[in-house]
mmCIF file of C-alpha atoms in Angstrom:
data_model
loop_
_atom_site.group_PDB
_atom_site.id
_atom_site.type_symbol
_atom_site.label_atom_id
_atom_site.label_comp_id
_atom_site.label_asym_id
_atom_site.label_seq_id
_atom_site.Cartn_x
_atom_site.Cartn_y
_atom_site.Cartn_z
ATOM 1 C CA MET A 325 85.853 93.099 96.749
ATOM 2 C CA THR A 326 82.937 95.077 98.032
ATOM 3 C CA VAL A 327 82.279 96.443 101.447
ATOM 4 C CA SER A 328 78.955 95.371 102.900
ATOM 5 C CA ASN A 329 76.818 97.232 105.420
ATOM 6 C CA PRO A 330 78.887 100.390 105.608
ATOM 7 C CA PRO A 331 78.633 101.990 109.043
ATOM 8 C CA GLU A 332 77.376 105.527 109.159
ATOM 9 C CA GLY A 333 79.463 108.320 110.570
ATOM 10 C CA ASP A 334 82.278 110.743 109.900
ATOM 11 C CA ASP A 335 85.896 109.848 109.302
ATOM 12 C CA GLY A 336 86.782 109.996 113.005
ATOM 13 C CA ALA A 337 84.020 107.521 113.887
ATOM 14 C CA LEU A 338 85.110 105.229 111.066
ATOM 15 C CA VAL A 339 88.728 105.310 112.228
ATOM 16 C CA ALA A 340 87.612 104.562 115.795
ATOM 17 C CA ALA A 341 85.507 101.640 114.530
ATOM 18 C CA ALA A 342 88.447 100.321 112.483
ATOM 19 C CA GLN A 343 90.708 100.658 115.525
ATOM 20 C CA ASN A 344 88.227 98.538 117.462
ATOM 21 C CA GLY A 345 88.499 95.764 114.913
ATOM 22 C CA ARG A 346 85.610 96.670 112.592
ATOM 23 C CA SER A 347 87.652 96.314 109.437
ATOM 24 C CA GLU A 348 84.706 97.172 107.163
ATOM 25 C CA ALA A 349 84.967 100.728 108.512
ATOM 26 C CA PHE A 350 88.432 100.961 106.998
ATOM 27 C CA GLY A 351 86.907 99.759 103.731
ATOM 28 C CA ILE A 352 84.589 102.771 103.773
ATOM 29 C CA LEU A 353 87.563 105.065 104.290
ATOM 30 C CA VAL A 354 89.304 103.434 101.315
ATOM 31 C CA GLU A 355 86.214 104.011 99.190
ATOM 32 C CA ARG A 356 86.022 107.615 100.346
ATOM 33 C CA TYR A 357 89.630 108.555 99.752
ATOM 34 C CA ASP A 358 91.221 106.263 97.180
ATOM 35 C CA ARG A 359 90.499 108.612 94.265
ATOM 36 C CA ALA A 360 91.775 111.675 96.113
ATOM 37 C CA VAL A 361 94.912 109.882 97.274
ATOM 38 C CA TYR A 362 95.482 108.542 93.755
ATOM 39 C CA THR A 363 95.053 112.062 92.374
ATOM 40 C CA LEU A 364 97.683 113.390 94.769
ATOM 41 C CA CYS A 365 100.069 110.550 93.921
ATOM 42 C CA LEU A 366 99.516 110.855 90.179
ATOM 43 C CA ARG A 367 100.059 114.618 90.155
ATOM 44 C CA THR A 368 103.178 114.233 92.306
ATOM 45 C CA MET A 369 104.696 111.238 90.510
ATOM 46 C CA ARG A 370 103.371 111.902 86.974
ATOM 47 C CA ASP A 371 103.412 108.169 86.391
ATOM 48 C CA ALA A 372 100.226 106.101 86.602
ATOM 49 C CA GLU A 373 101.979 102.890 87.646
ATOM 50 C CA GLU A 374 103.960 104.530 90.423
ATOM 51 C CA ALA A 375 100.914 106.517 91.552
ATOM 52 C CA ARG A 376 98.986 103.272 91.913
ATOM 53 C CA ASP A 377 101.824 101.721 93.937
ATOM 54 C CA CYS A 378 102.102 104.789 96.175
ATOM 55 C CA THR A 379 98.337 104.816 96.775
ATOM 56 C CA GLN A 380 98.333 101.148 97.761
ATOM 57 C CA GLU A 381 101.385 101.643 99.949
ATOM 58 C CA ALA A 382 99.759 104.626 101.677
ATOM 59 C CA PHE A 383 96.582 102.727 102.567
ATOM 60 C CA PHE A 384 98.560 99.677 103.660
ATOM 61 C CA LYS A 385 100.747 101.797 105.957
ATOM 62 C CA ALA A 386 97.707 103.638 107.293
ATOM 63 C CA PHE A 387 95.971 100.366 108.091
ATOM 64 C CA ARG A 388 99.044 98.964 109.808
ATOM 65 C CA SER A 389 99.478 102.057 111.957
ATOM 66 C CA LEU A 390 95.809 102.813 112.657
ATOM 67 C CA ARG A 391 96.523 102.718 116.387
ATOM 68 C CA THR A 392 98.889 105.649 116.084
ATOM 69 C CA PHE A 393 96.142 107.860 114.617
ATOM 70 C CA LYS A 394 95.541 110.656 117.090
ATOM 71 C CA PRO A 395 91.907 111.266 118.081
ATOM 72 C CA GLY A 396 90.755 114.616 116.766
ATOM 73 C CA ALA A 397 93.145 114.568 113.805
ATOM 74 C CA LYS A 398 91.756 114.621 110.264
ATOM 75 C CA PHE A 399 91.941 111.305 108.436
ATOM 76 C CA SER A 400 92.298 113.068 105.079
ATOM 77 C CA THR A 401 95.356 114.992 106.285
ATOM 78 C CA TRP A 402 96.845 111.816 107.746
ATOM 79 C CA ILE A 403 96.372 109.680 104.638
ATOM 80 C CA PHE A 404 97.532 112.477 102.316
ATOM 81 C CA SER A 405 100.623 112.892 104.470
ATOM 82 C CA ILE A 406 101.427 109.164 104.316
ATOM 83 C CA ALA A 407 100.848 109.158 100.549
ATOM 84 C CA TYR A 408 102.958 112.267 100.021
ATOM 85 C CA HIS A 409 105.863 110.753 101.966
ATOM 86 C CA ALA A 410 105.543 107.520 99.978
ATOM 87 C CA CYS A 411 105.794 109.637 96.806
ATOM 88 C CA CYS A 412 108.817 111.518 98.172
ATOM 89 C CA ASP A 413 110.586 108.223 98.921
ATOM 90 C CA ARG A 414 109.983 107.023 95.382
ATOM 91 C CA LEU A 415 110.971 110.338 93.857
ATOM 92 C CA GLY A 416 114.194 110.191 95.885
ATOM 93 C CA ARG A 417 114.936 106.675 94.623
ATOM 94 C CA ARG A 418 114.102 107.711 91.068
ATOM 95 C CA LYS A 419 116.400 110.700 91.411
ATOM 96 C CA ARG A 420 119.278 108.575 92.716
ATOM 97 C CA ARG A 421 118.799 106.082 89.877
ATOM 98 C CA SER A 422 118.743 108.653 87.115
ATOM 99 C CA GLY A 423 121.291 111.171 88.364
ATOM 100 C CA ASP A 424 120.653 114.618 89.738
ATOM 101 C CA GLU A 425 118.121 115.784 87.190
ATOM 102 C CA LEU A 426 114.663 114.294 87.204
ATOM 103 C CA PRO A 427 113.456 113.647 83.682
ATOM 104 C CA ASP A 428 110.247 115.462 82.926
ATOM 105 C CA ARG A 429 107.771 112.674 82.447
ATOM 106 C CA ALA A 430 104.850 112.747 80.104
ATOM 107 C CA ASP A 431 101.622 113.904 81.687
ATOM 108 C CA PRO A 432 99.716 110.651 82.319
ATOM 109 C CA SER A 433 96.468 112.556 82.325
ATOM 110 C CA SER A 434 96.932 113.435 78.649
ATOM 111 C CA GLY A 435 96.278 109.963 77.247
ATOM 112 C CA PRO A 436 93.560 109.654 74.584
ATOM 113 C CA ALA A 437 90.932 108.291 76.995
ATOM 114 C CA ALA A 438 91.641 110.906 79.630
ATOM 115 C CA VAL A 439 91.642 113.701 77.073
ATOM 116 C CA ALA A 440 88.324 112.605 75.620
ATOM 117 C CA GLU A 441 86.723 112.848 79.044
ATOM 118 C CA ARG A 442 87.686 116.436 79.638
ATOM 119 C CA ASN A 443 86.570 119.689 78.222
ATOM 120 C CA ASP A 444 89.058 122.190 76.848
ATOM 121 C CA GLU A 445 89.266 124.242 80.012
ATOM 122 C CA SER A 446 90.039 121.401 82.363
ATOM 123 C CA ARG A 447 92.408 119.845 79.815
ATOM 124 C CA ALA A 448 94.381 123.079 79.633
ATOM 125 C CA LEU A 449 94.432 123.358 83.417
ATOM 126 C CA HIS A 450 95.595 119.754 83.760
ATOM 127 C CA ALA A 451 98.414 120.371 81.332
ATOM 128 C CA ALA A 452 99.395 123.581 83.133
ATOM 129 C CA ILE A 453 99.433 121.814 86.527
ATOM 130 C CA ALA A 454 101.498 118.946 85.118
ATOM 131 C CA ALA A 455 104.071 121.452 83.898
ATOM 132 C CA LEU A 456 104.548 123.042 87.333
ATOM 133 C CA PRO A 457 107.659 122.272 89.410
ATOM 134 C CA GLU A 458 107.071 119.410 91.850
ATOM 135 C CA LYS A 459 106.696 121.493 95.034
ATOM 136 C CA TYR A 460 104.123 123.800 93.451
ATOM 137 C CA ARG A 461 102.345 120.923 91.752
ATOM 138 C CA THR A 462 101.852 119.085 95.047
ATOM 139 C CA ALA A 463 100.770 122.228 96.885
ATOM 140 C CA ILE A 464 98.191 123.127 94.235
ATOM 141 C CA THR A 465 96.917 119.535 94.158
ATOM 142 C CA LEU A 466 96.400 119.537 97.920
ATOM 143 C CA TYR A 467 94.696 122.918 97.593
ATOM 144 C CA HIS A 468 92.369 121.299 95.050
ATOM 145 C CA LEU A 469 91.788 118.261 97.329
ATOM 146 C CA GLN A 470 91.549 119.953 100.728
ATOM 147 C CA GLY A 471 90.286 123.391 99.810
ATOM 148 C CA ARG A 472 91.597 126.511 101.486
ATOM 149 C CA GLN A 473 92.740 124.687 104.617
ATOM 150 C CA TYR A 474 96.297 125.964 104.633
ATOM 151 C CA GLU A 475 97.064 124.440 108.026
ATOM 152 C CA GLU A 476 96.129 120.964 106.820
ATOM 153 C CA ILE A 477 98.170 121.411 103.631
ATOM 154 C CA ALA A 478 101.122 122.554 105.747
ATOM 155 C CA ARG A 479 100.782 119.441 107.917
ATOM 156 C CA VAL A 480 100.803 117.129 104.907
ATOM 157 C CA LEU A 481 103.832 118.810 103.366
ATOM 158 C CA ASP A 482 105.597 119.333 106.701
ATOM 159 C CA LEU A 483 106.102 123.005 105.872
ATOM 160 C CA PRO A 484 105.288 126.279 107.651
ATOM 161 C CA ILE A 485 101.956 127.806 106.633
ATOM 162 C CA GLY A 486 103.742 130.855 105.249
ATOM 163 C CA THR A 487 105.755 128.665 102.880
ATOM 164 C CA VAL A 488 102.600 126.864 101.768
ATOM 165 C CA LYS A 489 100.905 130.177 101.003
ATOM 166 C CA THR A 490 103.955 131.303 99.043
ATOM 167 C CA HIS A 491 104.021 128.036 97.073
ATOM 168 C CA LEU A 492 100.330 128.367 96.287
ATOM 169 C CA PHE A 493 100.700 131.999 95.287
ATOM 170 C CA ARG A 494 103.582 131.193 92.940
ATOM 171 C CA ALA A 495 101.835 128.105 91.591
ATOM 172 C CA LYS A 496 98.739 130.167 90.762
ATOM 173 C CA GLU A 497 100.845 132.843 89.134
ATOM 174 C CA LEU A 498 102.529 130.240 86.926
ATOM 175 C CA LEU A 499 99.183 128.639 86.112
ATOM 176 C CA ARG A 500 97.670 132.003 85.154
ATOM 177 C CA LYS A 501 100.630 132.782 82.899
ATOM 178 C CA ARG A 502 100.476 129.398 81.220
ATOM 179 C CA LEU A 503 96.733 129.519 80.746
ATOM 180 C CA VAL A 504 96.882 133.032 79.271
ATOM 181 C CA ASN A 505 99.624 131.994 76.843
ATOM 182 C CA GLN A 506 97.628 129.025 75.575
ATOM 183 C CA MET B 700 99.701 138.428 98.259
ATOM 184 C CA ASN B 701 96.400 138.107 96.456
ATOM 185 C CA ASP B 702 94.286 135.545 98.318
ATOM 186 C CA ASP B 703 90.971 136.207 96.619
ATOM 187 C CA PHE B 704 88.807 133.417 95.343
ATOM 188 C CA ASP B 705 88.956 133.942 91.623
ATOM 189 C CA GLU B 706 88.307 132.249 88.298
ATOM 190 C CA LEU B 707 91.362 130.038 88.688
ATOM 191 C CA ASP B 708 90.196 128.792 92.095
ATOM 192 C CA ARG B 709 86.803 127.988 90.639
ATOM 193 C CA ALA B 710 88.426 126.051 87.785
ATOM 194 C CA LEU B 711 90.753 124.236 90.208
ATOM 195 C CA PHE B 712 87.949 123.160 92.510
ATOM 196 C CA ALA B 713 85.868 122.079 89.529
ATOM 197 C CA LEU B 714 88.596 119.723 88.310
ATOM 198 C CA PRO B 715 87.460 116.119 88.525
ATOM 199 C CA LEU B 716 89.535 113.677 90.529
ATOM 200 C CA GLU B 717 91.701 111.276 88.562
ATOM 201 C CA THR B 718 90.218 107.878 87.833
ATOM 202 C CA PRO B 719 92.294 105.121 89.445
ATOM 203 C CA PRO B 720 93.266 102.132 87.326
ATOM 204 C CA PRO B 721 90.756 99.275 87.497
ATOM 205 C CA GLY B 722 91.380 96.877 90.348
ATOM 206 C CA MET B 723 93.293 99.346 92.527
ATOM 207 C CA ARG B 724 90.591 99.554 95.183
ATOM 208 C CA ASP B 725 90.243 95.770 95.281
ATOM 209 C CA ALA B 726 93.997 95.404 95.653
ATOM 210 C CA ILE B 727 94.006 97.894 98.548
ATOM 211 C CA LEU B 728 91.114 96.155 100.287
ATOM 212 C CA ARG B 729 92.729 92.742 99.782
ATOM 213 C CA SER B 730 96.046 93.895 101.222
ATOM 214 C CA THR B 731 94.401 95.513 104.237
ATOM 215 C CA ILE B 732 91.055 94.294 105.527
ATOM 216 C CA GLY B 733 91.004 91.245 103.250
ATOM 217 C CA ALA B 734 94.071 89.640 104.757
ATOM 218 C CA GLY B 735 93.906 88.462 108.328
ATOM 219 C CA ALA B 736 97.687 88.335 108.457
ATOM 220 C CA HIS B 737 97.808 92.081 107.983
ATOM 221 C CA ALA B 738 95.544 93.060 110.858
ATOM 222 C CA PRO B 739 96.428 96.356 112.532
ATOM 223 C CA ALA B 740 99.470 95.907 114.695
ATOM 224 C CA LYS B 741 98.405 95.443 118.306
ATOM 225 C CA THR B 742 100.189 97.556 120.830
ATOM 226 C CA SER B 743 101.729 95.713 123.770
ATOM 227 C CA PRO B 744 100.997 97.045 127.277
ATOM 228 C CA PHE B 745 104.758 96.756 127.921
ATOM 229 C CA GLY B 746 107.449 98.932 126.420
ATOM 230 C CA THR B 747 110.665 97.495 124.985
ATOM 231 C CA TRP B 748 112.671 98.270 128.123
ATOM 232 C CA ASP B 749 109.934 96.823 130.357
ATOM 233 C CA ILE B 750 110.163 93.574 128.434
ATOM 234 C CA VAL B 751 113.986 93.600 128.631
ATOM 235 C CA GLY B 752 113.819 94.229 132.409
ATOM 236 C CA LEU B 753 111.198 91.542 132.996
ATOM 237 C CA GLY B 754 113.137 89.085 130.864
ATOM 238 C CA THR B 755 116.347 89.784 132.773
ATOM 239 C CA ALA B 756 114.614 89.413 136.163
ATOM 240 C CA LEU B 757 113.032 86.153 135.020
ATOM 241 C CA ALA B 758 116.393 84.831 133.798
ATOM 242 C CA VAL B 759 118.052 85.708 137.138
ATOM 243 C CA CYS B 760 115.224 83.963 139.049
ATOM 244 C CA VAL B 761 115.585 80.840 136.919
ATOM 245 C CA TRP B 762 119.368 80.898 137.406
ATOM 246 C CA LEU B 763 118.986 81.240 141.204
ATOM 247 C CA LEU B 764 116.484 78.371 141.300
ATOM 248 C CA LEU B 765 118.826 76.173 139.289
ATOM 249 C CA LEU B 766 121.674 77.017 141.661
ATOM 250 C CA LEU B 767 119.464 76.256 144.635
ATOM 251 C CA PHE B 768 118.444 72.841 143.381
ATOM 252 C CA TRP B 769 121.709 71.646 141.875
ATOM 253 C CA ASP B 770 124.577 73.432 143.595
ATOM 254 C CA LYS B 771 125.163 72.073 147.110
ATOM 255 C CA ALA B 772 127.723 74.809 147.922
ATOM 256 C CA PHE B 773 125.233 77.519 146.985
ATOM 257 C CA ASP B 774 122.607 75.780 149.063
ATOM 258 C CA ALA B 775 124.922 75.854 152.093
ATOM 259 C CA MET B 776 125.876 79.497 151.461
ATOM 260 C CA LEU B 777 122.216 80.445 151.180
ATOM 261 C CA THR B 778 121.454 78.688 154.476
ATOM 262 C CA VAL B 779 124.304 80.532 156.180
ATOM 263 C CA ASN B 780 123.098 83.865 154.774
ATOM 264 C CA ALA B 781 119.498 83.185 155.777
ATOM 265 C CA VAL B 782 120.609 82.371 159.303
ATOM 266 C CA ALA B 783 122.678 85.580 159.405
ATOM 267 C CA LEU B 784 119.674 87.560 158.138
ATOM 268 C CA VAL B 785 117.393 86.151 160.821
ATOM 269 C CA HIS B 786 120.048 86.859 163.455
ATOM 270 C CA GLY B 787 120.318 90.428 162.182
ATOM 271 C CA PHE B 788 116.581 90.922 162.480
ATOM 272 C CA VAL B 789 116.365 89.747 166.058
ATOM 273 C CA GLU B 790 119.042 92.217 167.225
ATOM 274 C CA PRO B 791 117.393 94.680 169.705
ATOM 275 C CA SER B 792 118.709 97.742 167.846
ATOM 276 C CA THR B 793 117.267 96.503 164.496
ATOM 277 C CA LEU B 794 113.896 95.833 166.109
ATOM 278 C CA LEU B 795 113.987 99.297 167.676
ATOM 279 C CA TRP B 796 114.673 100.959 164.315
ATOM 280 C CA LEU B 797 111.933 98.896 162.614
ATOM 281 C CA ALA B 798 109.448 99.895 165.316
ATOM 282 C CA ALA B 799 110.391 103.561 165.004
ATOM 283 C CA GLY B 800 110.042 103.417 161.177
ATOM 284 C CA GLY B 801 106.671 101.672 161.412
ATOM 285 C CA ALA B 802 105.380 104.213 163.939
ATOM 286 C CA VAL B 803 106.422 107.151 161.768
ATOM 287 C CA ALA B 804 104.803 105.573 158.679
ATOM 288 C CA ALA B 805 101.563 104.954 160.597
ATOM 289 C CA TRP B 806 101.593 108.481 162.015
ATOM 290 C CA VAL B 807 102.126 110.066 158.569
ATOM 291 C CA SER B 808 99.451 107.976 156.812
ATOM 292 C CA LEU B 809 96.895 108.315 159.610
ATOM 293 C CA GLY B 810 97.576 112.040 159.924
ATOM 294 C CA SER B 811 97.105 112.664 156.198
ATOM 295 C CA SER B 812 93.867 110.601 156.206
ATOM 296 C CA LEU B 813 92.506 112.706 159.055
ATOM 297 C CA VAL B 814 93.407 115.950 157.256
ATOM 298 C CA LEU B 815 91.698 114.734 154.078
ATOM 299 C CA ALA B 816 88.559 113.693 155.991
ATOM 300 C CA ARG B 817 88.415 117.085 157.740
ATOM 301 C CA ASN B 818 88.798 118.950 154.423
ATOM 302 C CA ARG B 819 85.994 116.889 152.838
ATOM 303 C CA SER B 820 83.588 117.602 155.694
#
């Protein structure tokens, strides 16, 4: 499916257009954010199949509740937040199914095709991120996706900004250690 | 806490986004804008309790109408009550109170209109 005649404008204008029934505007938002949302889901879930399901679920929920989107809010923060909560729900179910300890899954980004695409530096960084504990992994992924917008990251994770900064600080420390040891 | 933009930040921001599995975008578009059945949920101008209240009032009205048309005893009782109501209204004291209330209401609304007009000019 392709989206024809994409309307111009920023995310807010596209959301407003979608709210007014111009569904192709939502298609543009999907095209803009599906990779970023999938990246967040994949890094959080560490399972390509579940990441795909979470991404689809996030966009479906966003579309269904478009009217609840507050004017002035950032669409990226909103969709990341929906996706993150979808991941948390699945992680909770996975945890209940498999007992208290979550099995450490294989890094899906280390498959032969994915590895071939990357240079050594980014491959090492990917591996180091995948090895982080879940809370740090998600924080560092959002940092990668949203930049240094701590307030937006805090909104997605539903955490105080101070906690987000601490998570990022610790995540970077762990990454540095792992990258130096490699 | 070191918050400087360093080599690690540069490497993080240079990381490419993950490539979604083929067909994911199509599946998302199909399940959202591609399916008329899944159009964004429209918000009703009425809240849940408004609808419950309106429904209850409507049910009571229907019940009263049914009683009026089919129950002779209710019909008679209603006639008696209506007569009593009319009698109550034509009592001199009731009319006096109604007149006093009406005068006060007119005085208050006219007075406030005059004050507003004076303030505007």
